[in-house]
JSON list of C-alpha atoms in Angstrom, two decimals:
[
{"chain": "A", "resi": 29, "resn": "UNK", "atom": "CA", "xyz": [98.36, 112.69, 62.45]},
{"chain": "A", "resi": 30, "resn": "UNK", "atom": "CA", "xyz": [97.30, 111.36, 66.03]},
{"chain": "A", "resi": 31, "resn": "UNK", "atom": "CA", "xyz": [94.42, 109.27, 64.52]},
{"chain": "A", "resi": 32, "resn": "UNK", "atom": "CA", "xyz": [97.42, 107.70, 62.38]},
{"chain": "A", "resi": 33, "resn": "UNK", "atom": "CA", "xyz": [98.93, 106.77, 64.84]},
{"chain": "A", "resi": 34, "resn": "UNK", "atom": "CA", "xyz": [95.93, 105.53, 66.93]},
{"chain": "A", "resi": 35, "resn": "UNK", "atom": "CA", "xyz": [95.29, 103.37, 63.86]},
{"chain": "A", "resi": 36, "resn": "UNK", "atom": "CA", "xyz": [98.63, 101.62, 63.49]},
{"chain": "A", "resi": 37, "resn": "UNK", "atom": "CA", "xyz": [98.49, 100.75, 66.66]},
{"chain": "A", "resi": 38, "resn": "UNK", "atom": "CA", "xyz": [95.49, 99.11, 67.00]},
{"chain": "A", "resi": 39, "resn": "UNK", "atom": "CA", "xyz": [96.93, 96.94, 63.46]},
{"chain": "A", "resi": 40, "resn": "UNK", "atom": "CA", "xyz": [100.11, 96.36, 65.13]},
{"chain": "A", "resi": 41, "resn": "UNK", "atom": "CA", "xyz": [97.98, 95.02, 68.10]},
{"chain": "A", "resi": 42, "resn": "UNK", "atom": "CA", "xyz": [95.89, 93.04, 65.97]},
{"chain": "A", "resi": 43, "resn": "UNK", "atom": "CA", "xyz": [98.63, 90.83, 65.11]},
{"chain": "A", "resi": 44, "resn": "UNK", "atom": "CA", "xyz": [100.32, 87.70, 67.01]},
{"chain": "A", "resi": 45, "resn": "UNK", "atom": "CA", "xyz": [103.34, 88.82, 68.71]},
{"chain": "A", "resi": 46, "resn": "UNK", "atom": "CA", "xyz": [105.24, 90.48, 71.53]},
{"chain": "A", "resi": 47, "resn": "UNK", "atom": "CA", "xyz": [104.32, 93.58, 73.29]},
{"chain": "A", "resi": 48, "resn": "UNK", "atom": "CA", "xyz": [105.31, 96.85, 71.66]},
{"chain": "A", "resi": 49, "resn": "UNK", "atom": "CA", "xyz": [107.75, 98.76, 73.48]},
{"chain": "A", "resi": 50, "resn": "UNK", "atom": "CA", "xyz": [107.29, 102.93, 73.17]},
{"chain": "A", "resi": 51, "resn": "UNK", "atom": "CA", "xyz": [110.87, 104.62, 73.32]},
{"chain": "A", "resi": 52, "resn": "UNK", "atom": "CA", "xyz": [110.65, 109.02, 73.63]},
{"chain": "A", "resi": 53, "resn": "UNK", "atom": "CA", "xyz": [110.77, 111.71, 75.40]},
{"chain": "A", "resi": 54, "resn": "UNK", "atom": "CA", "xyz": [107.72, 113.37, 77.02]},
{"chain": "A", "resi": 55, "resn": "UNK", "atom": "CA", "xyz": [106.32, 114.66, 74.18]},
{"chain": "A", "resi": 56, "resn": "UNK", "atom": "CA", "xyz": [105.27, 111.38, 72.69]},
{"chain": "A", "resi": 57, "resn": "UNK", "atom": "CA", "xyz": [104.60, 109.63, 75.80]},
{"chain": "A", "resi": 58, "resn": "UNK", "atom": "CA", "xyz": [102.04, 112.43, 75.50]},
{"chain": "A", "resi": 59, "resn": "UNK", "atom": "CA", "xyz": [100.80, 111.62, 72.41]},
{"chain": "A", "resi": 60, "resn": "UNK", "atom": "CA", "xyz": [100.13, 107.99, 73.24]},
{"chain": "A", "resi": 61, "resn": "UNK", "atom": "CA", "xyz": [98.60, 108.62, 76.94]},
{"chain": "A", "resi": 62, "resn": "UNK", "atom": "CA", "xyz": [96.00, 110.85, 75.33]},
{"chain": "A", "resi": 63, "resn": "UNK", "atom": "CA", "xyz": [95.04, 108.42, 72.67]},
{"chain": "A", "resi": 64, "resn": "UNK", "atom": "CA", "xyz": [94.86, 105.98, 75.53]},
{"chain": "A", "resi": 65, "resn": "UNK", "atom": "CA", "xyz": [97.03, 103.12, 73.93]},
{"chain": "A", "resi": 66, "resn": "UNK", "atom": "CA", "xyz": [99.14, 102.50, 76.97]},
{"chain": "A", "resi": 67, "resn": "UNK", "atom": "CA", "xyz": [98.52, 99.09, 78.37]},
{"chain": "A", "resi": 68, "resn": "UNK", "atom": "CA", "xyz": [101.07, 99.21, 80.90]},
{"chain": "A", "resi": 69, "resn": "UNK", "atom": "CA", "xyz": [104.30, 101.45, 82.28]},
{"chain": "A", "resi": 70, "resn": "UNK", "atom": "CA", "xyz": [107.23, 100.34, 83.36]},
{"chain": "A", "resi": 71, "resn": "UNK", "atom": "CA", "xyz": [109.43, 103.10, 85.32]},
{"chain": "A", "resi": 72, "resn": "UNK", "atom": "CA", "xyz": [112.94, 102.86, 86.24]},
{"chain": "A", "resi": 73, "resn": "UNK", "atom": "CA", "xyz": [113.59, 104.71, 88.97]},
{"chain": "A", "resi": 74, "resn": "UNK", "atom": "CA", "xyz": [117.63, 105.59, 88.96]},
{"chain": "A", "resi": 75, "resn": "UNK", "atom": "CA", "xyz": [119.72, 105.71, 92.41]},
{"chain": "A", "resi": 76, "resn": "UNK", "atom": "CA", "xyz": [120.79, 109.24, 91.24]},
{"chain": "A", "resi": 77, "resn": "UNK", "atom": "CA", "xyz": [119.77, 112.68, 91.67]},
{"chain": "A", "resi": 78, "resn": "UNK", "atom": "CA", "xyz": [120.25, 114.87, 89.26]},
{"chain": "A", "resi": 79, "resn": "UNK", "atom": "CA", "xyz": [118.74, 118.28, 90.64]},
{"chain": "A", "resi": 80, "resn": "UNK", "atom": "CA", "xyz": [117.04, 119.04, 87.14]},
{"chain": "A", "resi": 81, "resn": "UNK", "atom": "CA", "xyz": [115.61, 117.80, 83.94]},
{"chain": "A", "resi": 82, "resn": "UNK", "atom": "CA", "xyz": [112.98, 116.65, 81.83]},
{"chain": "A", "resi": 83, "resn": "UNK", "atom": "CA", "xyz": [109.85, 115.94, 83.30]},
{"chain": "A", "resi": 84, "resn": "UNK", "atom": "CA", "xyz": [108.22, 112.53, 82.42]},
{"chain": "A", "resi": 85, "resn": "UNK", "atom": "CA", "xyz": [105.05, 113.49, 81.94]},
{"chain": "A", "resi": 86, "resn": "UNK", "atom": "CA", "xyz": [104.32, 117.24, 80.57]},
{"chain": "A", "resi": 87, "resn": "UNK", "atom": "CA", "xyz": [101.20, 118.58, 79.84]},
{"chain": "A", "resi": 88, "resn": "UNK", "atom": "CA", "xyz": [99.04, 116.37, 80.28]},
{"chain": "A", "resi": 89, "resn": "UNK", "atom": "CA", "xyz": [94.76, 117.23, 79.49]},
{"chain": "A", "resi": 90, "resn": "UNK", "atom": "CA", "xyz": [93.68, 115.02, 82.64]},
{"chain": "A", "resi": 91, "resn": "UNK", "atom": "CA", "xyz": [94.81, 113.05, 85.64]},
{"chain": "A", "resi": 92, "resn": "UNK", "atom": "CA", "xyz": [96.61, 109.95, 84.99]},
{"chain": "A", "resi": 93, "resn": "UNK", "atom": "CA", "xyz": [95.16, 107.35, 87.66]},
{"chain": "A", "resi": 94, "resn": "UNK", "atom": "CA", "xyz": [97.91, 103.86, 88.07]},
{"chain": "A", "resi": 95, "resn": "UNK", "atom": "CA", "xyz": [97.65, 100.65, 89.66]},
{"chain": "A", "resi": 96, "resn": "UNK", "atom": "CA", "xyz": [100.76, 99.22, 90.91]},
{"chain": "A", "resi": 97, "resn": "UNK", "atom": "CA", "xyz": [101.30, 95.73, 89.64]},
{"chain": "A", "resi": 98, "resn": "UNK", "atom": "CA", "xyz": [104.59, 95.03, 90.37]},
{"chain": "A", "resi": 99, "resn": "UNK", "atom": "CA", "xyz": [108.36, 96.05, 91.85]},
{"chain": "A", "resi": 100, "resn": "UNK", "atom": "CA", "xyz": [111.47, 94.70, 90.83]},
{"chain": "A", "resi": 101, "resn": "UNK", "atom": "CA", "xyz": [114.54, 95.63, 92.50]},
{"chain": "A", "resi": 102, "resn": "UNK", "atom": "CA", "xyz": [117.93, 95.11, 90.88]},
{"chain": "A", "resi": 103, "resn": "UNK", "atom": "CA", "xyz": [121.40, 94.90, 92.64]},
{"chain": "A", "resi": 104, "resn": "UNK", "atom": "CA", "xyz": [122.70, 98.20, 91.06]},
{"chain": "A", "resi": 105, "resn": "UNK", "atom": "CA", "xyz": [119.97, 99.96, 92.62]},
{"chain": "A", "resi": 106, "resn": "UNK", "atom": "CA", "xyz": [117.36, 100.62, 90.04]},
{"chain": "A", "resi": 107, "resn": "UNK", "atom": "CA", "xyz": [113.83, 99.90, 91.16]},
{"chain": "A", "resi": 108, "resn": "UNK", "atom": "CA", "xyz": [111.64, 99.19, 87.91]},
{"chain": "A", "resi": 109, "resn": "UNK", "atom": "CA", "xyz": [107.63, 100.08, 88.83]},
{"chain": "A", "resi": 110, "resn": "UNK", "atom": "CA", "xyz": [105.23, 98.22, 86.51]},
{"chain": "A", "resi": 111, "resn": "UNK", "atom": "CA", "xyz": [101.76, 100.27, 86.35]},
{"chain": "A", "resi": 112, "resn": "UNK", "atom": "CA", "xyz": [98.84, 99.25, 84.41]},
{"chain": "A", "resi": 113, "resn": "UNK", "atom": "CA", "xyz": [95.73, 102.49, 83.64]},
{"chain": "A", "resi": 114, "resn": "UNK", "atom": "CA", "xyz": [93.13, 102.68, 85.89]},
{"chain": "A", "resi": 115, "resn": "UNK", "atom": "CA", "xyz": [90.20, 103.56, 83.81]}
]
C-alpha cells in the first residue's frame, strides 16, 4: 500500500500546479516521512497548553534532521515554523 502511495505522489508532483497540502494525524504523517515525500513542514505552534495529547510525530524508524526556513508570527499568538528535510 505504501509504494501506492509513494507512486501517486510522485504523479501528482509531476503535474503543473500548487503544492499538495497533507492533512492527518500522526499516523500518516508517518507514513509519508518514511517514504520521504515531505518537501517542507509547516508547524503551528498554539498559545495553549493542554497538559496531554497526541504526539506529532510517533514512531518514527530514524531521526528526523530540519532546517529552519522561516517564522511567522500572527497577532493571536500562533507562531507558524516552516522546516524544509535535511538530508
Amino acid at each position: 500500500m505504501n509504494s501506492d502511495i509513494a507512486e501517486k505522489v510522485t504523479e501528482i508532483k509531476q503535474q503543473e500546479g500548487k503544492d499538495i497540502w497533507l492533512y492527518g494525524g500522526a499516523s500518516l504523517i508517518k507514513i509519508f516521512i518514511e517514504l520521504n515525500l515531505i518537501d517542507v513542514y509547516r508547524i503551528s505552534l498554539h498559545p495553549v497548553a493542554l497538559g496531554s495529547g497526541k504526539p506529532l510525530f510517533e514512531d518514527l524508524k530514524s531521526r528526523l534532521n530540519l532546517k529552519l526556513l522561516k517564522t511567522n508570527i500572527f497577532r493571536s499568538g500562533v507562531v507558524q515554523l516552516i522546516y524544509k528535510p535535511v538530508k
